[in-house]
Coordinates of C-alpha atoms and ligand atoms in Angstrom, one line a residue:
M3 CA -30.8 0.2 -7.9
S4 CA -33.1 -2.0 -6.5
V5 CA -33.0 -4.7 -4.3
N6 CA -36.1 -6.7 -3.0
A7 CA -35.3 -7.3 0.9
S8 CA -37.3 -10.3 0.7
S9 CA -34.6 -12.0 -1.7
A10 CA -32.1 -10.1 0.0
Q11 CA -32.3 -12.7 3.2
S12 CA -31.1 -16.1 1.2
V13 CA -28.7 -14.1 -1.1
T14 CA -25.8 -15.6 -0.1
R15 CA -24.0 -14.9 -3.8
P16 CA -25.4 -11.4 -4.2
E17 CA -26.4 -9.9 -7.7
S18 CA -25.4 -6.3 -6.9
V19 CA -22.7 -4.7 -4.4
I20 CA -22.0 -1.6 -3.9
I21 CA -18.5 -0.9 -3.1
V22 CA -17.4 2.6 -1.0
G23 CA -14.2 3.7 -2.0
A24 CA -12.1 4.1 -4.9
G25 CA -8.9 3.4 -4.7
I26 CA -7.2 0.4 -4.9
I27 CA -8.6 -1.8 -2.5
G28 CA -12.0 -1.3 -4.1
A29 CA -11.0 -1.1 -7.2
S30 CA -10.0 -4.2 -6.9
T31 CA -12.3 -5.7 -5.4
A32 CA -14.6 -3.7 -8.2
L33 CA -13.1 -5.3 -10.7
Y34 CA -12.8 -8.8 -9.4
L35 CA -16.4 -9.2 -8.6
A36 CA -17.9 -7.3 -12.3
R37 CA -15.5 -10.2 -13.9
E38 CA -18.0 -13.1 -11.5
G39 CA -20.8 -11.1 -13.6
V40 CA -21.8 -9.3 -10.2
S41 CA -23.6 -5.7 -10.7
V42 CA -21.1 -3.3 -9.6
T43 CA -21.6 0.5 -8.3
L44 CA -18.5 2.1 -7.3
V45 CA -18.9 5.1 -5.7
D46 CA -16.5 7.8 -4.0
Q47 CA -16.6 11.3 -2.5
H48 CA -14.1 12.3 -4.2
S49 CA -12.3 10.8 -8.2
I50 CA -10.5 7.5 -8.6
G51 CA -7.4 7.6 -6.9
W52 CA -8.1 10.4 -4.7
G53 CA -6.9 8.5 -1.2
A54 CA -3.4 7.1 -0.1
S55 CA -3.9 4.6 -4.0
G56 CA -3.2 8.1 -6.2
R57 CA -0.2 9.1 -4.1
N58 CA 2.2 6.0 -2.8
A59 CA 5.1 5.4 -4.0
G60 CA 3.4 2.3 -6.4
Y61 CA 6.7 -0.1 -4.3
I62 CA 5.2 -4.0 -4.7
S63 CA 7.1 -4.2 -1.7
M64 CA 8.0 -8.1 -0.7
L65 CA 10.9 -7.4 1.2
S66 CA 9.7 -5.9 3.8
R67 CA 5.6 -7.7 4.3
A68 CA 6.5 -9.3 8.1
P69 CA 6.0 -13.4 7.5
G70 CA 2.9 -15.7 7.9
A71 CA -0.5 -14.0 7.1
E72 CA 0.7 -11.1 5.6
L73 CA 3.6 -11.9 3.6
E74 CA 0.9 -14.8 2.2
L75 CA -1.3 -12.1 1.0
A76 CA 2.1 -10.2 -0.6
Q77 CA 2.9 -13.3 -3.0
L78 CA -1.1 -13.9 -4.0
S79 CA -1.0 -10.0 -5.0
R80 CA 2.2 -10.7 -6.8
S81 CA 0.8 -13.7 -8.5
L82 CA -2.0 -11.6 -10.2
Y83 CA -0.4 -9.0 -11.2
P84 CA 1.8 -10.4 -14.4
Q85 CA -2.0 -10.6 -14.6
L86 CA -3.7 -7.6 -14.2
A87 CA -0.4 -6.3 -16.2
D88 CA -1.7 -8.3 -19.6
E89 CA -5.1 -7.5 -19.4
I90 CA -5.7 -3.7 -18.1
D91 CA -4.2 -1.0 -19.7
D92 CA -0.7 0.0 -19.0
F93 CA 0.5 0.8 -15.3
E94 CA 4.0 1.0 -15.4
F95 CA 4.8 -2.5 -14.3
Q96 CA 8.3 -2.8 -13.0
A97 CA 9.1 -6.7 -12.3
N98 CA 13.0 -6.6 -12.2
G99 CA 13.1 -7.2 -8.6
A100 CA 14.5 -3.8 -5.9
V101 CA 17.8 -3.5 -4.4
V102 CA 17.9 -2.5 -1.0
F103 CA 22.4 -0.4 -1.3
Y104 CA 24.4 -0.5 1.8
Y105 CA 27.8 0.5 3.1
E106 CA 29.8 -1.0 5.3
D107 CA 28.1 0.3 8.0
Q108 CA 25.5 -2.3 8.2
L109 CA 27.2 -4.8 6.4
P110 CA 27.0 -6.6 9.8
L111 CA 23.3 -7.2 9.3
I112 CA 23.0 -7.8 5.3
D113 CA 23.6 -11.7 5.9
G114 CA 21.1 -12.7 9.2
F115 CA 18.4 -9.8 6.0
V116 CA 18.5 -12.6 3.7
A117 CA 18.8 -15.8 5.5
R118 CA 15.8 -14.7 7.1
R119 CA 14.1 -14.0 4.4
T120 CA 15.3 -16.4 1.6
A121 CA 14.3 -18.9 5.0
D122 CA 10.5 -17.1 4.9
G123 CA 10.7 -17.8 0.9
L124 CA 11.6 -14.7 -0.6
P125 CA 14.5 -15.4 -3.9
M126 CA 16.7 -12.7 -3.5
E127 CA 21.0 -12.5 -2.8
I128 CA 23.8 -10.2 -2.2
V129 CA 25.5 -8.3 -5.2
D130 CA 28.5 -6.6 -4.6
G131 CA 29.0 -2.9 -5.2
D132 CA 29.5 -2.8 -8.9
R133 CA 26.3 -4.8 -9.6
A134 CA 24.5 -2.6 -7.5
R135 CA 25.9 0.3 -9.5
E136 CA 25.0 -1.7 -12.8
L137 CA 21.9 -2.8 -11.4
C138 CA 20.9 1.4 -10.9
P139 CA 24.3 3.8 -12.2
L140 CA 23.0 6.8 -9.6
L141 CA 24.9 4.8 -6.4
P142 CA 28.1 5.9 -5.3
E143 CA 31.4 4.8 -4.8
D144 CA 30.7 3.3 -1.8
V145 CA 28.5 1.6 -1.8
V146 CA 29.2 -1.9 -1.0
G147 CA 26.9 -3.8 -1.8
A148 CA 23.1 -4.1 -2.3
I149 CA 21.0 -6.9 -1.6
H150 CA 18.5 -7.5 -5.1
S151 CA 15.2 -8.8 -3.6
K152 CA 13.8 -10.6 -6.9
S153 CA 10.2 -10.3 -6.6
D154 CA 10.1 -7.0 -5.5
C155 CA 8.0 -5.2 -8.4
Y156 CA 6.5 -1.4 -8.4
I157 CA 3.8 0.4 -10.4
H158 CA 2.8 3.9 -11.1
P159 CA 0.3 3.9 -8.6
G160 CA -2.3 6.5 -9.5
K161 CA -2.6 4.6 -13.7
F162 CA -3.4 1.1 -12.2
T163 CA -6.4 2.1 -9.8
E164 CA -7.5 3.9 -12.9
A165 CA -6.8 1.1 -15.4
L166 CA -8.4 -0.9 -12.3
V167 CA -11.7 0.9 -12.4
A168 CA -11.7 1.2 -16.8
A169 CA -11.2 -2.6 -16.7
A170 CA -14.6 -3.2 -13.9
V171 CA -16.2 -0.3 -16.2
K172 CA -15.9 -2.6 -19.5
E173 CA -16.9 -5.5 -17.2
G174 CA -20.5 -3.9 -16.7
A175 CA -19.6 -1.3 -13.1
N176 CA -20.6 1.9 -12.4
V177 CA -19.2 4.6 -10.9
V178 CA -21.3 7.2 -8.7
F179 CA -19.2 10.1 -7.6
A180 CA -20.9 11.0 -4.1
D181 CA -20.1 11.3 0.0
G182 CA -21.1 7.9 1.6
L183 CA -22.8 9.7 4.9
G184 CA -24.4 5.8 5.9
L185 CA -24.9 2.9 6.3
E186 CA -28.8 1.5 5.8
L187 CA -30.3 -1.1 8.0
R188 CA -33.1 -2.7 7.2
D189 CA -34.5 -5.9 9.7
G190 CA -30.3 -6.2 11.2
R191 CA -28.7 -6.5 7.8
C192 CA -27.0 -3.9 4.7
V193 CA -28.6 -3.1 2.6
G194 CA -27.0 0.1 0.9
V195 CA -25.7 3.2 1.4
D196 CA -27.0 6.7 2.0
T197 CA -25.2 8.6 -0.4
S198 CA -25.7 12.9 -0.9
E199 CA -27.1 11.8 -4.5
G200 CA -29.0 9.6 -2.9
L201 CA -30.3 6.0 -1.5
L202 CA -28.1 3.2 -2.9
T203 CA -29.6 -0.2 -2.5
A204 CA -27.9 -3.6 -3.2
D205 CA -27.9 -7.4 -1.8
A206 CA -24.1 -6.8 0.3
V207 CA -22.2 -2.9 0.6
A208 CA -18.0 -3.9 0.3
V209 CA -16.7 -0.8 2.5
C210 CA -13.1 0.0 1.1
T211 CA -12.8 3.6 1.8
G212 CA -9.5 3.5 3.5
S213 CA -8.1 6.1 5.9
W214 CA -12.2 7.4 6.6
T215 CA -13.5 3.6 7.2
S216 CA -14.0 4.6 11.2
Q217 CA -15.5 7.2 10.2
L218 CA -18.0 5.4 8.1
L219 CA -17.9 3.0 10.4
A220 CA -19.2 4.6 13.6
K221 CA -22.7 5.9 12.3
A222 CA -23.3 1.4 12.1
G223 CA -21.9 1.7 16.0
L224 CA -19.1 -0.3 14.6
P225 CA -15.8 0.3 16.1
F226 CA -12.6 0.7 13.5
H227 CA -9.6 1.2 14.9
L228 CA -6.3 2.6 13.2
V229 CA -3.6 5.4 13.6
H230 CA -2.7 7.3 10.6
L231 CA 0.7 7.9 9.0
R232 CA 1.1 10.5 6.6
M233 CA 4.2 9.6 4.2
Q234 CA 5.2 12.0 1.8
M235 CA 7.0 11.9 -1.8
A236 CA 8.8 14.1 -4.3
Q237 CA 8.8 14.5 -8.1
T238 CA 11.9 15.1 -9.8
A239 CA 12.4 16.2 -13.2
P240 CA 13.2 14.0 -16.5
V241 CA 16.5 12.3 -15.5
E242 CA 17.3 11.5 -19.9
D243 CA 21.0 9.4 -19.2
T244 CA 20.7 7.1 -16.4
R245 CA 17.4 5.1 -16.3
F246 CA 17.2 1.8 -14.6
D247 CA 14.0 -0.2 -13.8
V248 CA 14.6 -1.4 -10.1
A249 CA 12.7 -0.2 -7.1
V250 CA 15.3 1.4 -5.2
Y251 CA 15.5 1.0 -1.4
G252 CA 18.8 2.7 1.0
P253 CA 19.5 1.6 4.7
S254 CA 17.3 4.2 6.8
L255 CA 14.7 1.1 5.6
F256 CA 15.7 -1.7 7.7
H257 CA 14.9 0.4 10.3
E258 CA 10.9 0.6 10.0
Y259 CA 10.6 -2.6 10.5
A260 CA 10.0 -4.8 14.4
F261 CA 10.5 -8.1 12.2
V262 CA 14.2 -5.9 11.0
R263 CA 15.4 -4.5 14.5
E264 CA 14.9 -7.9 15.7
L265 CA 17.0 -9.3 14.0
P266 CA 20.1 -10.3 15.5
G267 CA 22.7 -8.0 15.8
Y268 CA 20.8 -5.3 14.6
D269 CA 21.1 -2.2 15.8
D270 CA 19.6 1.4 15.4
D271 CA 22.9 3.0 15.0
L272 CA 23.9 1.2 12.0
V273 CA 20.7 2.0 9.5
L274 CA 19.7 5.5 10.9
H275 CA 21.7 8.6 9.1
P276 CA 22.9 11.0 11.8
L277 CA 20.2 14.1 10.8
Q278 CA 17.6 11.1 11.2
H279 CA 18.2 11.3 14.9
I280 CA 17.3 15.7 14.6
M281 CA 13.9 14.3 13.7
P282 CA 13.3 11.3 15.5
E283 CA 9.6 11.8 14.7
V284 CA 9.3 11.1 11.1
G285 CA 10.3 8.0 10.0
L286 CA 12.0 7.2 6.4
L287 CA 11.4 4.3 3.7
E288 CA 14.3 5.5 2.0
L289 CA 13.1 4.9 -1.4
V290 CA 13.9 6.0 -5.5
C291 CA 12.5 4.5 -8.7
Q292 CA 11.9 6.2 -11.7
R293 CA 9.6 6.3 -14.7
A294 CA 8.4 5.6 -17.8
D295 CA 9.3 8.9 -18.6
G296 CA 12.8 9.3 -17.1
R297 CA 11.0 11.3 -13.7
L298 CA 12.6 9.7 -10.1
W299 CA 10.1 9.6 -7.6
L300 CA 11.9 10.2 -4.1
G301 CA 10.2 9.3 -0.7
C302 CA 8.6 8.7 1.4
P303 CA 9.0 9.4 5.6
I304 CA 6.7 8.6 7.5
E305 CA 4.7 11.0 10.6
F306 CA 1.7 9.4 12.7
V307 CA -0.9 11.9 12.4
D308 CA -3.7 12.1 14.5
G309 CA -7.0 11.0 12.5
P310 CA -7.8 10.9 8.2
D311 CA -8.5 14.1 7.6
D312 CA -4.9 16.1 9.0
S313 CA -3.5 17.9 7.1
Q314 CA -2.3 15.5 3.4
E315 CA 0.4 18.6 2.6
P316 CA 4.1 17.8 2.3
T317 CA 5.4 18.5 5.9
V318 CA 9.2 20.9 6.5
A319 CA 10.5 17.5 8.5
G320 CA 9.5 15.2 5.9
M321 CA 10.7 17.2 3.5
A322 CA 14.3 17.8 5.3
Q323 CA 15.0 14.5 6.1
T324 CA 14.1 12.6 2.9
F325 CA 16.0 15.5 0.6
A326 CA 19.2 15.6 3.0
V327 CA 18.9 11.8 3.7
L328 CA 19.1 10.2 -0.2
G329 CA 20.8 13.9 -0.9
D330 CA 23.5 12.5 1.6
H331 CA 23.9 8.6 0.6
I332 CA 23.3 9.5 -3.2
P333 CA 25.9 13.0 -3.9
A334 CA 23.9 12.1 -7.7
L335 CA 19.9 13.8 -7.0
Q336 CA 21.6 16.6 -4.5
H337 CA 21.3 18.7 -7.9
L338 CA 18.2 18.0 -9.3
P339 CA 15.0 20.4 -10.0
V340 CA 12.2 19.1 -7.9
E341 CA 9.4 20.0 -10.0
R342 CA 6.2 18.5 -7.2
I343 CA 5.7 16.7 -4.0
W344 CA 2.9 15.9 -2.4
A345 CA 1.6 13.6 0.7
G346 CA -1.4 11.3 1.6
I347 CA -2.4 9.6 5.1
A348 CA -3.3 6.0 4.8
P349 CA -4.7 3.8 7.6
Q350 CA -2.7 1.1 9.7
T351 CA -4.3 -1.5 12.6
G352 CA -2.7 -2.2 14.9
D353 CA -1.8 -5.6 14.3
G354 CA 0.1 -5.3 10.6
K355 CA -2.7 -6.8 8.8
P356 CA -5.8 -5.1 6.6
V357 CA -9.4 -6.4 7.9
L358 CA -11.0 -8.4 4.6
S359 CA -14.1 -9.7 6.1
K360 CA -17.7 -9.7 7.2
V361 CA -19.1 -8.1 9.6
P362 CA -20.5 -11.3 11.6
S363 CA -23.1 -8.9 13.2
L364 CA -24.6 -7.3 10.0
P365 CA -24.9 -9.7 7.5
G366 CA -24.5 -7.5 3.8
L367 CA -22.1 -6.0 4.7
F368 CA -18.2 -6.6 4.4
I369 CA -15.4 -5.0 5.0
G370 CA -11.5 -4.1 3.3
A371 CA -9.3 -1.5 4.6
G372 CA -7.0 -1.2 7.3
H373 CA -3.9 -0.9 4.9
A374 CA -0.8 0.4 5.0
Y375 CA 0.5 -1.1 2.2
G376 CA -1.9 -1.5 -0.5
A377 CA -0.3 -0.9 -3.6
T378 CA 1.5 -4.0 -2.4
V379 CA -0.7 -6.7 -1.4
G380 CA -4.2 -4.5 -3.4
P381 CA -5.0 -7.0 -5.7
G382 CA -5.0 -10.0 -3.9
S383 CA -7.6 -8.1 -1.4
G384 CA -9.4 -7.1 -3.9
R385 CA -9.7 -11.5 -4.5
V386 CA -9.9 -12.2 -1.0
L387 CA -12.6 -10.3 -0.5
A388 CA -14.3 -10.5 -3.5
D389 CA -14.1 -14.1 -2.8
L390 CA -15.9 -13.6 0.5
V391 CA -18.5 -11.6 -0.9
L392 CA -19.2 -14.1 -3.0
G393 CA -19.3 -16.8 -0.6
Q394 CA -16.6 -18.9 -1.7
E395 CA -12.9 -19.9 -0.3
P396 CA -10.3 -17.7 -0.8
S397 CA -7.2 -18.9 -2.6
I398 CA -5.7 -17.9 1.3
D399 CA -6.4 -18.4 4.7
A400 CA -8.4 -15.3 5.2
E401 CA -9.3 -15.3 9.6
P402 CA -6.1 -13.2 9.8
F403 CA -8.2 -10.9 7.9
R404 CA -11.3 -10.9 10.7
Y405 CA -12.8 -7.7 11.3
D406 CA -13.6 -9.3 14.9
R407 CA -10.1 -9.2 16.0
A408 CA -9.5 -7.2 19.4
V409 CA -7.0 -5.1 17.7
I410 CA -10.0 -3.8 15.3
T411 CA -13.1 -2.9 17.7
E412 CA -10.8 -2.7 20.8
G413 CA -7.6 -0.5 20.0
V414 CA -4.9 0.3 19.3
S415 CA -1.5 2.1 21.0
R416 CA 0.5 4.7 18.6
S417 CA 3.5 2.6 18.9
V418 CA 2.5 1.0 16.1
T419 CA 4.9 -0.6 13.5
L420 CA 4.9 -0.8 9.6
G421 CA 5.5 -4.6 9.8
Ligands
LIG510 C1 3.3 8.7 0.2 C2 2.8 7.4 0.1 C3 4.0 6.3 -0.4 C4 2.9 5.2 -0.1 N1 3.3 3.7 -0.9 C5 3.2 2.7 -0.5 C6 4.1 2.4 -1.6 O1 5.1 1.7 -2.2 N2 3.7 0.7 -1.0 C7 2.7 0.5 -1.2 O2 2.0 -1.3 -0.7 N3 1.7 1.5 -0.2 C8 2.2 2.6 -0.3 N4 1.6 3.1 1.0 C9 0.1 2.6 0.9 C10 -0.8 2.5 0.0 O3 -0.6 4.2 -0.7 C11 -2.0 2.6 0.5 O4 -2.4 1.5 1.5 C12 -2.9 1.8 0.3 O5 -3.5 3.4 -1.1 C13 -5.0 2.4 0.6 O6 -5.8 1.5 -0.7 P1 -7.3 1.5 -0.4 O7 -8.2 1.8 -1.2 O8 -7.6 1.0 1.3 O9 -7.6 3.0 0.2 P2 -7.3 5.0 0.2 O10 -6.5 4.8 -1.6 O11 -7.3 5.5 0.7 O12 -9.0 5.1 -1.0 C14 -10.2 5.4 0.0 C15 -10.8 5.7 -0.9 O13 -12.6 5.8 -0.6 C16 -12.9 7.0 -0.3 N5 -13.6 7.1 0.7 C17 -13.5 7.4 2.1 N6 -15.2 7.1 2.6 C18 -16.0 8.0 1.3 C19 -17.4 8.2 1.5 N7 -17.8 7.8 3.4 N8 -17.6 7.9 0.8 C20 -17.2 7.6 -0.2 N9 -16.0 7.9 -0.6 C21 -15.1 6.9 0.2 C22 -11.6 7.9 -1.1 O14 -11.9 9.6 -1.1 C23 -10.9 7.7 -1.2 O15 -10.6 7.6 -2.2 C24 1.8 5.0 0.6 C25 1.1 5.8 1.0 C26 1.3 7.2 0.8 C27 0.3 8.3 1.4

C-alpha cells in the first residue's frame, strides 16, 4: 500500500486507512470504515483480541455508565449491538438485562440509585427476591431483591472481536500481524506506520492500541496520559442444571463508581464485604454470567498497576477477593470446579472518557483509545472514530472525547475511579 503524498495533503475523505490495534475499538473502526469503501489495513503486534478485548467479561454495562457523554456513547453503542448480532458471526449477544442483587444491608441505597438512573434515561425496575431468583436461580434465599436494568447486555468478547475482524475482512480489509514501531511523519503529516514487517503508508492512521497507546504516541512526541488497571476473571466448569441469561452483579459493584458514591445515603460499609477491608488495594466489580456452553465467568477484581507491561497474570489478592466475596454472597458457587483464570490490563483516562479524536497538531492521525469499558462502548466508539476519519459529523457530540484535553496531554492522578 502506498500513498501519493501530494494528494494526501488535500484529502478530507481518506481512501486508505491503517488502524493499529485489533481490539474491539480498532476492529469496530475497521468494519465501519471498510463498509464505507475505505481500503483498511488492520495491524496488530500479537493476535486479534490479544489485549483487553479478548480477556474481558463482556458486560455491556449501561447501569454503571456515568451520566453525560459517557452514557451517550454507551447508548449509541447499545443501539448498534443488535444490528451487529444480526449481521456478523455469532458472539453470544444476550440482551435480557442485568440484575444487581442485594441484601437488607443495601436497602437504603436502592431507591436512590434507581431514581437517579431512571432520570438518566435507563430503563430499570426493582424486583423482589423471588423474581431475582427466577432471573438467576443461583441466588440464595437471603437476597431480598434486585435492580433489573433492562438495557444491559453481555457478549462473548473474544468471539465478538474475531467476528468484527472477519466482517471487516469480508468487506475488503487486510490484517497484518506486525509490531507498530513508530508513526511515519512527512511534511507535518502522519502518512503511515513503521512496522516490524516494513513501512505501511496510507491517507490516514488510527491508533487504537488500548493500554499501549502512550508508548506508540510518545515516539511521535505526543503525550497520552493514562492509568492502568489490571482486571481478572475466572471460569468454572459447565453448570448443566441451572441456566440464566442475565448479567449478574453483586452489591460490591456500587463501591466502584464515583457517581454512585455521591448518591444520598451511600456508605462504604453498606456495600463492601468485610473481606474487602483486608485487601483495600483491590476493588471488585462483583459479577457472574453464564456462557452459552454453561460455564460461569466470575469477576472482576481491579488493581492499579504501573504500566501496560506489568504482569498480565492473575494475582493472589485479586482471585482471593473474587472467590471469597462471590462464594459468600452466592454459596452455590463454592464447590464448582475452576477451569481457568486470567487477567488483562485496561487503560483509564483521568476523566473516565476515552479519546476519539483527530490530533490537531498532526493531520492524518486519529486516536481511539483510553477505554476502561470498551466492550460497552466499542461499536459506538468505532462508529464515531470512523465518522471522524471520514470527515463526517458523528451522530453524537464528539467534543468530550477530544485528544487535546488536559487530562490526556498533561496527566492524571492515580485516584481515578471507574466512572
Ligand atoms: C478482565 C477484564 C474485564 C473487563 N470487563 C469489561 C466488561 O465487562 N465490560 C467492558 O465494557 N469492558 C471491560 N473491560 C475493559 C475492556 O476489555 C477494554 O476497555 C477494551 O477491551 C479496550 O479495547 P481496545 O481495543 O481499546 O484495546 P485492546 O483490546 O487492549 O487492544 C489493543 C491492541 O493493540 C495492539 N497493540 C498495542 N500496541 C501495538 C503496536 N505498537 N503495534 C501493533 N499492535 C499494537 C495489542 O496487541 C492489542 O491487541 C475489561 C477488561 C479486563 C482486562
